[in-house]
Amino acid sequence: MTVIKAIILGLIQGLTEFLPVSSSGHLAIAGRIMGMDPEADSLLSFNILLHVATLAAVFIVYRQDIFLMIKAFFSMLGDLFTGKGLGLGKDMYRRLVIMLIVGTLPAVAAAVLFGDIIEDPALWLIGIFLIITAVLLFVSDRVGKGKKTMEGMGCKEALVVGCFQALGTLPGISRSGSTIVGGLFAGLDKTVAVRFSFLLSIPAILGALVLDVKDLFGGVSVLPSAPCVIAGMLVAGLSGYFAIRFMLGIVRRQKLSLFSAYCVLAGAAAIILNFTL
Protein backbone atom coordinates (compact mmCIF):
# COMPACT_ATOMS: atom_id res chain seq x y z
CA MET A 1 0.00 0.00 0.00
CA THR A 2 1.25 3.46 -0.93
CA VAL A 3 -0.33 6.88 -0.38
CA ILE A 4 -1.16 7.13 -4.09
CA LYS A 5 -2.87 3.72 -4.03
CA ALA A 6 -4.71 4.71 -0.85
CA ILE A 7 -5.99 7.91 -2.47
CA ILE A 8 -7.14 6.00 -5.57
CA LEU A 9 -8.99 3.42 -3.46
CA GLY A 10 -10.50 6.16 -1.28
CA LEU A 11 -11.76 8.03 -4.33
CA ILE A 12 -13.24 4.85 -5.83
CA GLN A 13 -14.96 3.95 -2.55
CA GLY A 14 -16.35 7.43 -1.96
CA LEU A 15 -17.78 7.84 -5.46
CA THR A 16 -19.04 4.32 -6.10
CA GLU A 17 -20.60 3.75 -2.66
CA PHE A 18 -23.39 6.18 -3.54
CA LEU A 19 -23.44 6.17 -7.32
CA PRO A 20 -25.28 3.08 -8.63
CA VAL A 21 -22.18 1.33 -10.00
CA SER A 22 -21.02 -0.98 -7.14
CA SER A 23 -18.23 0.05 -4.77
CA SER A 24 -17.24 -3.52 -3.89
CA GLY A 25 -16.88 -4.44 -7.55
CA HIS A 26 -14.79 -1.36 -8.35
CA LEU A 27 -12.54 -1.80 -5.31
CA ALA A 28 -11.91 -5.41 -6.28
CA ILE A 29 -11.12 -4.49 -9.89
CA ALA A 30 -8.82 -1.62 -8.86
CA GLY A 31 -7.04 -3.79 -6.33
CA ARG A 32 -6.33 -6.49 -8.91
CA ILE A 33 -5.09 -3.93 -11.45
CA MET A 34 -2.70 -2.47 -8.84
CA GLY A 35 -1.45 -5.95 -7.98
CA MET A 36 -2.88 -6.04 -4.45
CA ASP A 37 -3.81 -9.28 -2.69
CA PRO A 38 -7.61 -9.17 -2.13
CA GLU A 39 -7.25 -11.43 0.93
CA ALA A 40 -4.45 -9.42 2.58
CA ASP A 41 -5.37 -8.38 6.12
CA SER A 42 -4.08 -4.86 5.51
CA LEU A 43 -6.34 -4.36 2.48
CA LEU A 44 -9.40 -5.83 4.21
CA SER A 45 -8.87 -3.55 7.21
CA PHE A 46 -8.23 -0.54 4.98
CA ASN A 47 -11.49 -1.15 3.10
CA ILE A 48 -13.32 -1.22 6.44
CA LEU A 49 -11.94 2.21 7.30
CA LEU A 50 -12.92 3.56 3.88
CA HIS A 51 -16.49 2.46 4.61
CA VAL A 52 -16.32 4.31 7.94
CA ALA A 53 -15.32 7.47 6.05
CA THR A 54 -18.22 7.19 3.59
CA LEU A 55 -20.58 6.50 6.49
CA ALA A 56 -19.47 9.83 7.96
CA ALA A 57 -20.55 11.49 4.70
CA VAL A 58 -24.06 10.04 5.14
CA PHE A 59 -24.20 11.37 8.71
CA ILE A 60 -23.24 14.86 7.51
CA VAL A 61 -25.77 15.02 4.67
CA TYR A 62 -28.62 13.43 6.64
CA ARG A 63 -27.72 14.78 10.09
CA GLN A 64 -31.24 16.13 10.74
CA ASP A 65 -32.94 12.85 9.80
CA ILE A 66 -30.44 10.87 11.88
CA PHE A 67 -30.86 13.13 14.91
CA LEU A 68 -34.65 12.80 14.75
CA MET A 69 -34.41 9.01 14.30
CA ILE A 70 -32.15 8.68 17.34
CA LYS A 71 -34.54 10.85 19.33
CA ALA A 72 -37.49 8.73 18.14
CA PHE A 73 -35.65 5.50 18.97
CA PHE A 74 -35.03 6.47 22.59
CA SER A 75 -38.58 7.78 22.86
CA MET A 76 -39.83 4.39 21.66
CA LEU A 77 -37.68 2.62 24.24
CA GLY A 78 -39.09 4.88 26.94
CA ASP A 79 -42.68 4.18 25.87
CA LEU A 80 -42.01 0.42 25.77
CA PHE A 81 -40.50 0.56 29.24
CA THR A 82 -43.57 2.35 30.60
CA GLY A 83 -45.99 0.05 28.75
CA LYS A 84 -47.26 2.61 26.24
CA GLY A 85 -46.25 0.58 23.16
CA LEU A 86 -44.31 1.69 20.10
CA GLY A 87 -46.69 4.48 19.11
CA LEU A 88 -45.76 4.22 15.44
CA GLY A 89 -48.76 6.13 14.19
CA LYS A 90 -47.83 9.44 15.78
CA ASP A 91 -44.31 9.97 14.46
CA MET A 92 -42.88 9.41 10.99
CA TYR A 93 -39.39 8.95 12.42
CA ARG A 94 -40.57 6.16 14.69
CA ARG A 95 -41.92 4.37 11.64
CA LEU A 96 -38.70 5.13 9.77
CA VAL A 97 -36.65 3.42 12.49
CA ILE A 98 -38.80 0.28 12.15
CA MET A 99 -38.64 0.44 8.34
CA LEU A 100 -34.83 0.61 8.41
CA ILE A 101 -34.74 -2.45 10.66
CA VAL A 102 -37.12 -4.34 8.36
CA GLY A 103 -35.16 -3.25 5.29
CA THR A 104 -31.88 -4.46 6.80
CA LEU A 105 -32.97 -8.02 7.65
CA PRO A 106 -32.77 -9.48 4.09
CA ALA A 107 -29.20 -8.18 3.70
CA VAL A 108 -28.20 -9.87 6.96
CA ALA A 109 -29.52 -13.18 5.64
CA ALA A 110 -27.76 -12.67 2.30
CA ALA A 111 -24.43 -11.89 4.00
CA VAL A 112 -24.64 -15.25 5.79
CA LEU A 113 -25.63 -17.17 2.64
CA PHE A 114 -23.21 -15.50 0.19
CA GLY A 115 -20.30 -14.91 2.56
CA ASP A 116 -17.76 -16.98 0.59
CA ILE A 117 -18.62 -15.26 -2.72
CA ILE A 118 -18.46 -11.81 -1.14
CA GLU A 119 -15.05 -12.35 0.48
CA ASP A 120 -13.01 -13.22 -2.64
CA PRO A 121 -14.97 -12.78 -5.89
CA ALA A 122 -13.55 -13.68 -9.28
CA LEU A 123 -13.32 -10.79 -11.74
CA TRP A 124 -15.52 -12.56 -14.29
CA LEU A 125 -18.22 -12.90 -11.62
CA ILE A 126 -17.95 -9.21 -10.73
CA GLY A 127 -18.33 -8.44 -14.44
CA ILE A 128 -21.53 -10.48 -14.72
CA PHE A 129 -23.01 -8.81 -11.64
CA LEU A 130 -22.13 -5.35 -13.00
CA ILE A 131 -24.06 -6.19 -16.16
CA ILE A 132 -26.98 -7.32 -14.00
CA THR A 133 -26.81 -3.93 -12.26
CA ALA A 134 -26.99 -2.29 -15.69
CA VAL A 135 -30.15 -4.25 -16.51
CA LEU A 136 -31.78 -3.28 -13.19
CA LEU A 137 -31.04 0.40 -13.76
CA PHE A 138 -32.30 0.28 -17.35
CA VAL A 139 -35.56 -1.43 -16.39
CA SER A 140 -36.20 0.82 -13.38
CA ASP A 141 -36.55 3.93 -15.55
CA ARG A 142 -39.38 2.22 -17.42
CA VAL A 143 -41.36 0.92 -14.45
CA GLY A 144 -40.50 3.37 -11.67
CA LYS A 145 -43.32 5.90 -11.88
CA GLY A 146 -44.38 5.80 -8.21
CA LYS A 147 -45.47 8.80 -6.18
CA LYS A 148 -45.36 7.47 -2.60
CA THR A 149 -43.82 9.85 -0.08
CA MET A 150 -41.77 8.87 2.97
CA GLU A 151 -44.88 9.43 5.09
CA GLY A 152 -46.78 7.02 2.83
CA MET A 153 -44.20 4.25 3.16
CA GLY A 154 -44.74 1.17 5.28
CA CYS A 155 -42.95 -2.04 6.22
CA LYS A 156 -44.12 -3.66 2.96
CA GLU A 157 -42.19 -1.14 0.86
CA ALA A 158 -39.22 -1.32 3.23
CA LEU A 159 -39.10 -5.11 2.85
CA VAL A 160 -39.13 -4.83 -0.95
CA VAL A 161 -36.21 -2.39 -0.81
CA GLY A 162 -34.47 -4.66 1.69
CA CYS A 163 -34.74 -7.65 -0.64
CA PHE A 164 -33.10 -5.60 -3.39
CA GLN A 165 -30.40 -4.56 -0.91
CA ALA A 166 -29.74 -8.26 -0.31
CA LEU A 167 -28.80 -8.48 -4.01
CA GLY A 168 -26.43 -5.58 -3.39
CA THR A 169 -24.31 -7.70 -1.06
CA LEU A 170 -23.02 -9.51 -4.15
CA PRO A 171 -19.82 -7.92 -5.52
CA GLY A 172 -20.64 -6.05 -8.70
CA ILE A 173 -24.29 -5.44 -7.88
CA SER A 174 -24.58 -1.88 -6.60
CA ARG A 175 -26.07 -1.56 -3.10
CA SER A 176 -27.27 1.99 -3.72
CA GLY A 177 -28.44 1.12 -7.24
CA SER A 178 -30.34 -1.98 -6.18
CA THR A 179 -32.04 -0.25 -3.24
CA ILE A 180 -33.06 2.74 -5.36
CA VAL A 181 -34.43 0.32 -7.97
CA GLY A 182 -36.23 -1.57 -5.19
CA GLY A 183 -37.81 1.66 -3.99
CA LEU A 184 -39.02 2.46 -7.50
CA PHE A 185 -40.48 -1.04 -7.88
CA ALA A 186 -42.23 -0.52 -4.51
CA GLY A 187 -43.91 2.61 -5.87
CA LEU A 188 -41.80 5.27 -4.16
CA ASP A 189 -41.15 8.65 -5.66
CA LYS A 190 -37.62 8.72 -7.10
CA THR A 191 -36.30 11.29 -4.60
CA VAL A 192 -37.84 9.31 -1.73
CA ALA A 193 -36.26 6.09 -3.04
CA VAL A 194 -32.84 7.75 -3.05
CA ARG A 195 -33.30 9.20 0.43
CA PHE A 196 -34.39 5.86 1.90
CA SER A 197 -31.56 4.08 0.06
CA PHE A 198 -28.90 6.31 1.62
CA LEU A 199 -30.46 6.10 5.09
CA LEU A 200 -30.57 2.31 4.70
CA SER A 201 -26.81 2.36 4.09
CA ILE A 202 -26.29 3.33 7.74
CA PRO A 203 -27.30 -0.02 9.33
CA ALA A 204 -25.83 -1.88 6.33
CA ILE A 205 -22.37 -0.34 6.74
CA LEU A 206 -22.51 -0.49 10.54
CA GLY A 207 -23.47 -4.17 10.34
CA ALA A 208 -20.56 -4.91 8.01
CA LEU A 209 -18.23 -3.10 10.42
CA VAL A 210 -19.42 -5.23 13.33
CA LEU A 211 -18.82 -8.41 11.32
CA ASP A 212 -15.36 -7.27 10.18
CA VAL A 213 -14.13 -5.62 13.37
CA LYS A 214 -11.98 -8.68 14.11
CA ASP A 215 -10.00 -7.94 10.93
CA LEU A 216 -9.54 -4.31 11.95
CA PHE A 217 -8.05 -5.19 15.33
CA GLY A 218 -6.59 -8.56 14.42
CA GLY A 219 -2.99 -7.59 15.02
CA VAL A 220 -0.41 -4.82 15.19
CA SER A 221 0.55 -5.09 11.51
CA VAL A 222 -3.00 -5.31 10.13
CA LEU A 223 -3.36 -1.70 9.02
CA PRO A 224 -1.31 0.12 6.34
CA SER A 225 0.80 3.11 7.40
CA ALA A 226 -0.87 6.11 9.05
CA PRO A 227 -0.39 8.43 6.01
CA CYS A 228 -2.13 5.85 3.79
CA VAL A 229 -5.03 5.47 6.21
CA ILE A 230 -5.48 9.23 6.70
CA ALA A 231 -5.23 10.03 2.98
CA GLY A 232 -7.59 7.23 1.95
CA MET A 233 -10.23 8.09 4.56
CA LEU A 234 -10.15 11.83 3.83
CA VAL A 235 -10.58 11.25 0.11
CA ALA A 236 -13.31 8.65 0.66
CA GLY A 237 -15.25 10.92 2.99
CA LEU A 238 -15.02 14.01 0.78
CA SER A 239 -15.78 12.19 -2.47
CA GLY A 240 -18.63 10.33 -0.74
CA TYR A 241 -20.17 13.64 0.38
CA PHE A 242 -20.07 15.06 -3.14
CA ALA A 243 -21.32 11.77 -4.62
CA ILE A 244 -24.41 11.93 -2.39
CA ARG A 245 -25.05 15.55 -3.38
CA PHE A 246 -24.54 14.70 -7.04
CA MET A 247 -26.89 11.72 -6.85
CA LEU A 248 -29.60 13.75 -5.10
CA GLY A 249 -29.38 16.33 -7.87
CA ILE A 250 -29.22 13.98 -10.81
CA VAL A 251 -32.30 11.92 -9.87
CA ARG A 252 -34.42 15.05 -10.14
CA ARG A 253 -33.28 15.74 -13.72
CA GLN A 254 -31.90 12.59 -15.29
CA LYS A 255 -32.60 8.88 -15.63
CA LEU A 256 -30.77 6.07 -13.83
CA SER A 257 -30.19 4.35 -17.15
CA LEU A 258 -27.42 6.91 -17.71
CA PHE A 259 -25.36 4.72 -15.38
CA SER A 260 -26.52 1.55 -17.13
CA ALA A 261 -24.19 1.92 -20.11
CA TYR A 262 -21.24 2.52 -17.80
CA CYS A 263 -21.99 -0.65 -15.82
CA VAL A 264 -22.07 -2.68 -19.05
CA LEU A 265 -18.65 -1.30 -20.05
CA ALA A 266 -17.22 -1.85 -16.56
CA GLY A 267 -18.63 -5.38 -16.47
CA ALA A 268 -17.14 -6.23 -19.86
CA ALA A 269 -13.78 -4.79 -18.77
CA ALA A 270 -13.83 -6.92 -15.60
CA ILE A 271 -14.49 -10.09 -17.60
CA ILE A 272 -11.66 -9.25 -20.03
CA LEU A 273 -9.26 -8.48 -17.17
CA ASN A 274 -10.10 -11.81 -15.56
CA PHE A 275 -8.43 -13.59 -18.49
CA THR A 276 -5.58 -11.13 -19.07
CA LEU A 277 -4.24 -10.21 -15.62
Short mmCIF file of C-alpha atoms in Angstrom, two decimals, residues 28-271:
data_model
loop_
_atom_site.label_atom_id
_atom_site.label_comp_id
_atom_site.label_asym_id
_atom_site.label_seq_id
_atom_site.Cartn_x
_atom_site.Cartn_y
_atom_site.Cartn_z
CA ALA A 28 -11.91 -5.41 -6.28
CA ILE A 29 -11.12 -4.49 -9.89
CA ALA A 30 -8.82 -1.62 -8.86
CA GLY A 31 -7.04 -3.79 -6.33
CA ARG A 32 -6.33 -6.49 -8.91
CA ILE A 33 -5.09 -3.93 -11.45
CA MET A 34 -2.70 -2.47 -8.84
CA GLY A 35 -1.45 -5.95 -7.98
CA MET A 36 -2.88 -6.04 -4.45
CA ASP A 37 -3.81 -9.28 -2.69
CA PRO A 38 -7.61 -9.17 -2.13
CA GLU A 39 -7.25 -11.43 0.93
CA ALA A 40 -4.45 -9.42 2.58
CA ASP A 41 -5.37 -8.38 6.12
CA SER A 42 -4.08 -4.86 5.51
CA LEU A 43 -6.34 -4.36 2.48
CA LEU A 44 -9.40 -5.83 4.21
CA SER A 45 -8.87 -3.55 7.21
CA PHE A 46 -8.23 -0.54 4.98
CA ASN A 47 -11.49 -1.15 3.10
CA ILE A 48 -13.32 -1.22 6.44
CA LEU A 49 -11.94 2.21 7.30
CA LEU A 50 -12.92 3.56 3.88
CA HIS A 51 -16.49 2.46 4.61
CA VAL A 52 -16.32 4.31 7.94
CA ALA A 53 -15.32 7.47 6.05
CA THR A 54 -18.22 7.19 3.59
CA LEU A 55 -20.58 6.50 6.49
CA ALA A 56 -19.47 9.83 7.96
CA ALA A 57 -20.55 11.49 4.70
CA VAL A 58 -24.06 10.04 5.14
CA PHE A 59 -24.20 11.37 8.71
CA ILE A 60 -23.24 14.86 7.51
CA VAL A 61 -25.77 15.02 4.67
CA TYR A 62 -28.62 13.43 6.64
CA ARG A 63 -27.72 14.78 10.09
CA GLN A 64 -31.24 16.13 10.74
CA ASP A 65 -32.94 12.85 9.80
CA ILE A 66 -30.44 10.87 11.88
CA PHE A 67 -30.86 13.13 14.91
CA LEU A 68 -34.65 12.80 14.75
CA MET A 69 -34.41 9.01 14.30
CA ILE A 70 -32.15 8.68 17.34
CA LYS A 71 -34.54 10.85 19.33
CA ALA A 72 -37.49 8.73 18.14
CA PHE A 73 -35.65 5.50 18.97
CA PHE A 74 -35.03 6.47 22.59
CA SER A 75 -38.58 7.78 22.86
CA MET A 76 -39.83 4.39 21.66
CA LEU A 77 -37.68 2.62 24.24
CA GLY A 78 -39.09 4.88 26.94
CA ASP A 79 -42.68 4.18 25.87
CA LEU A 80 -42.01 0.42 25.77
CA PHE A 81 -40.50 0.56 29.24
CA THR A 82 -43.57 2.35 30.60
CA GLY A 83 -45.99 0.05 28.75
CA LYS A 84 -47.26 2.61 26.24
CA GLY A 85 -46.25 0.58 23.16
CA LEU A 86 -44.31 1.69 20.10
CA GLY A 87 -46.69 4.48 19.11
CA LEU A 88 -45.76 4.22 15.44
CA GLY A 89 -48.76 6.13 14.19
CA LYS A 90 -47.83 9.44 15.78
CA ASP A 91 -44.31 9.97 14.46
CA MET A 92 -42.88 9.41 10.99
CA TYR A 93 -39.39 8.95 12.42
CA ARG A 94 -40.57 6.16 14.69
CA ARG A 95 -41.92 4.37 11.64
CA LEU A 96 -38.70 5.13 9.77
CA VAL A 97 -36.65 3.42 12.49
CA ILE A 98 -38.80 0.28 12.15
CA MET A 99 -38.64 0.44 8.34
CA LEU A 100 -34.83 0.61 8.41
CA ILE A 101 -34.74 -2.45 10.66
CA VAL A 102 -37.12 -4.34 8.36
CA GLY A 103 -35.16 -3.25 5.29
CA THR A 104 -31.88 -4.46 6.80
CA LEU A 105 -32.97 -8.02 7.65
CA PRO A 106 -32.77 -9.48 4.09
CA ALA A 107 -29.20 -8.18 3.70
CA VAL A 108 -28.20 -9.87 6.96
CA ALA A 109 -29.52 -13.18 5.64
CA ALA A 110 -27.76 -12.67 2.30
CA ALA A 111 -24.43 -11.89 4.00
CA VAL A 112 -24.64 -15.25 5.79
CA LEU A 113 -25.63 -17.17 2.64
CA PHE A 114 -23.21 -15.50 0.19
CA GLY A 115 -20.30 -14.91 2.56
CA ASP A 116 -17.76 -16.98 0.59
CA ILE A 117 -18.62 -15.26 -2.72
CA ILE A 118 -18.46 -11.81 -1.14
CA GLU A 119 -15.05 -12.35 0.48
CA ASP A 120 -13.01 -13.22 -2.64
CA PRO A 121 -14.97 -12.78 -5.89
CA ALA A 122 -13.55 -13.68 -9.28
CA LEU A 123 -13.32 -10.79 -11.74
CA TRP A 124 -15.52 -12.56 -14.29
CA LEU A 125 -18.22 -12.90 -11.62
CA ILE A 126 -17.95 -9.21 -10.73
CA GLY A 127 -18.33 -8.44 -14.44
CA ILE A 128 -21.53 -10.48 -14.72
CA PHE A 129 -23.01 -8.81 -11.64
CA LEU A 130 -22.13 -5.35 -13.00
CA ILE A 131 -24.06 -6.19 -16.16
CA ILE A 132 -26.98 -7.32 -14.00
CA THR A 133 -26.81 -3.93 -12.26
CA ALA A 134 -26.99 -2.29 -15.69
CA VAL A 135 -30.15 -4.25 -16.51
CA LEU A 136 -31.78 -3.28 -13.19
CA LEU A 137 -31.04 0.40 -13.76
CA PHE A 138 -32.30 0.28 -17.35
CA VAL A 139 -35.56 -1.43 -16.39
CA SER A 140 -36.20 0.82 -13.38
CA ASP A 141 -36.55 3.93 -15.55
CA ARG A 142 -39.38 2.22 -17.42
CA VAL A 143 -41.36 0.92 -14.45
CA GLY A 144 -40.50 3.37 -11.67
CA LYS A 145 -43.32 5.90 -11.88
CA GLY A 146 -44.38 5.80 -8.21
CA LYS A 147 -45.47 8.80 -6.18
CA LYS A 148 -45.36 7.47 -2.60
CA THR A 149 -43.82 9.85 -0.08
CA MET A 150 -41.77 8.87 2.97
CA GLU A 151 -44.88 9.43 5.09
CA GLY A 152 -46.78 7.02 2.83
CA MET A 153 -44.20 4.25 3.16
CA GLY A 154 -44.74 1.17 5.28
CA CYS A 155 -42.95 -2.04 6.22
CA LYS A 156 -44.12 -3.66 2.96
CA GLU A 157 -42.19 -1.14 0.86
CA ALA A 158 -39.22 -1.32 3.23
CA LEU A 159 -39.10 -5.11 2.85
CA VAL A 160 -39.13 -4.83 -0.95
CA VAL A 161 -36.21 -2.39 -0.81
CA GLY A 162 -34.47 -4.66 1.69
CA CYS A 163 -34.74 -7.65 -0.64
CA PHE A 164 -33.10 -5.60 -3.39
CA GLN A 165 -30.40 -4.56 -0.91
CA ALA A 166 -29.74 -8.26 -0.31
CA LEU A 167 -28.80 -8.48 -4.01
CA GLY A 168 -26.43 -5.58 -3.39
CA THR A 169 -24.31 -7.70 -1.06
CA LEU A 170 -23.02 -9.51 -4.15
CA PRO A 171 -19.82 -7.92 -5.52
CA GLY A 172 -20.64 -6.05 -8.70
CA ILE A 173 -24.29 -5.44 -7.88
CA SER A 174 -24.58 -1.88 -6.60
CA ARG A 175 -26.07 -1.56 -3.10
CA SER A 176 -27.27 1.99 -3.72
CA GLY A 177 -28.44 1.12 -7.24
CA SER A 178 -30.34 -1.98 -6.18
CA THR A 179 -32.04 -0.25 -3.24
CA ILE A 180 -33.06 2.74 -5.36
CA VAL A 181 -34.43 0.32 -7.97
CA GLY A 182 -36.23 -1.57 -5.19
CA GLY A 183 -37.81 1.66 -3.99
CA LEU A 184 -39.02 2.46 -7.50
CA PHE A 185 -40.48 -1.04 -7.88
CA ALA A 186 -42.23 -0.52 -4.51
CA GLY A 187 -43.91 2.61 -5.87
CA LEU A 188 -41.80 5.27 -4.16
CA ASP A 189 -41.15 8.65 -5.66
CA LYS A 190 -37.62 8.72 -7.10
CA THR A 191 -36.30 11.29 -4.60
CA VAL A 192 -37.84 9.31 -1.73
CA ALA A 193 -36.26 6.09 -3.04
CA VAL A 194 -32.84 7.75 -3.05
CA ARG A 195 -33.30 9.20 0.43
CA PHE A 196 -34.39 5.86 1.90
CA SER A 197 -31.56 4.08 0.06
CA PHE A 198 -28.90 6.31 1.62
CA LEU A 199 -30.46 6.10 5.09
CA LEU A 200 -30.57 2.31 4.70
CA SER A 201 -26.81 2.36 4.09
CA ILE A 202 -26.29 3.33 7.74
CA PRO A 203 -27.30 -0.02 9.33
CA ALA A 204 -25.83 -1.88 6.33
CA ILE A 205 -22.37 -0.34 6.74
CA LEU A 206 -22.51 -0.49 10.54
CA GLY A 207 -23.47 -4.17 10.34
CA ALA A 208 -20.56 -4.91 8.01
CA LEU A 209 -18.23 -3.10 10.42
CA VAL A 210 -19.42 -5.23 13.33
CA LEU A 211 -18.82 -8.41 11.32
CA ASP A 212 -15.36 -7.27 10.18
CA VAL A 213 -14.13 -5.62 13.37
CA LYS A 214 -11.98 -8.68 14.11
CA ASP A 215 -10.00 -7.94 10.93
CA LEU A 216 -9.54 -4.31 11.95
CA PHE A 217 -8.05 -5.19 15.33
CA GLY A 218 -6.59 -8.56 14.42
CA GLY A 219 -2.99 -7.59 15.02
CA VAL A 220 -0.41 -4.82 15.19
CA SER A 221 0.55 -5.09 11.51
CA VAL A 222 -3.00 -5.31 10.13
CA LEU A 223 -3.36 -1.70 9.02
CA PRO A 224 -1.31 0.12 6.34
CA SER A 225 0.80 3.11 7.40
CA ALA A 226 -0.87 6.11 9.05
CA PRO A 227 -0.39 8.43 6.01
CA CYS A 228 -2.13 5.85 3.79
CA VAL A 229 -5.03 5.47 6.21
CA ILE A 230 -5.48 9.23 6.70
CA ALA A 231 -5.23 10.03 2.98
CA GLY A 232 -7.59 7.23 1.95
CA MET A 233 -10.23 8.09 4.56
CA LEU A 234 -10.15 11.83 3.83
CA VAL A 235 -10.58 11.25 0.11
CA ALA A 236 -13.31 8.65 0.66
CA GLY A 237 -15.25 10.92 2.99
CA LEU A 238 -15.02 14.01 0.78
CA SER A 239 -15.78 12.19 -2.47
CA GLY A 240 -18.63 10.33 -0.74
CA TYR A 241 -20.17 13.64 0.38
CA PHE A 242 -20.07 15.06 -3.14
CA ALA A 243 -21.32 11.77 -4.62
CA ILE A 244 -24.41 11.93 -2.39
CA ARG A 245 -25.05 15.55 -3.38
CA PHE A 246 -24.54 14.70 -7.04
CA MET A 247 -26.89 11.72 -6.85
CA LEU A 248 -29.60 13.75 -5.10
CA GLY A 249 -29.38 16.33 -7.87
CA ILE A 250 -29.22 13.98 -10.81
CA VAL A 251 -32.30 11.92 -9.87
CA ARG A 252 -34.42 15.05 -10.14
CA ARG A 253 -33.28 15.74 -13.72
CA GLN A 254 -31.90 12.59 -15.29
CA LYS A 255 -32.60 8.88 -15.63
CA LEU A 256 -30.77 6.07 -13.83
CA SER A 257 -30.19 4.35 -17.15
CA LEU A 258 -27.42 6.91 -17.71
CA PHE A 259 -25.36 4.72 -15.38
CA SER A 260 -26.52 1.55 -17.13
CA ALA A 261 -24.19 1.92 -20.11
CA TYR A 262 -21.24 2.52 -17.80
CA CYS A 263 -21.99 -0.65 -15.82
CA VAL A 264 -22.07 -2.68 -19.05
CA LEU A 265 -18.65 -1.30 -20.05
CA ALA A 266 -17.22 -1.85 -16.56
CA GLY A 267 -18.63 -5.38 -16.47
CA ALA A 268 -17.14 -6.23 -19.86
CA ALA A 269 -13.78 -4.79 -18.77
CA ALA A 270 -13.83 -6.92 -15.60
CA ILE A 271 -14.49 -10.09 -17.60
#
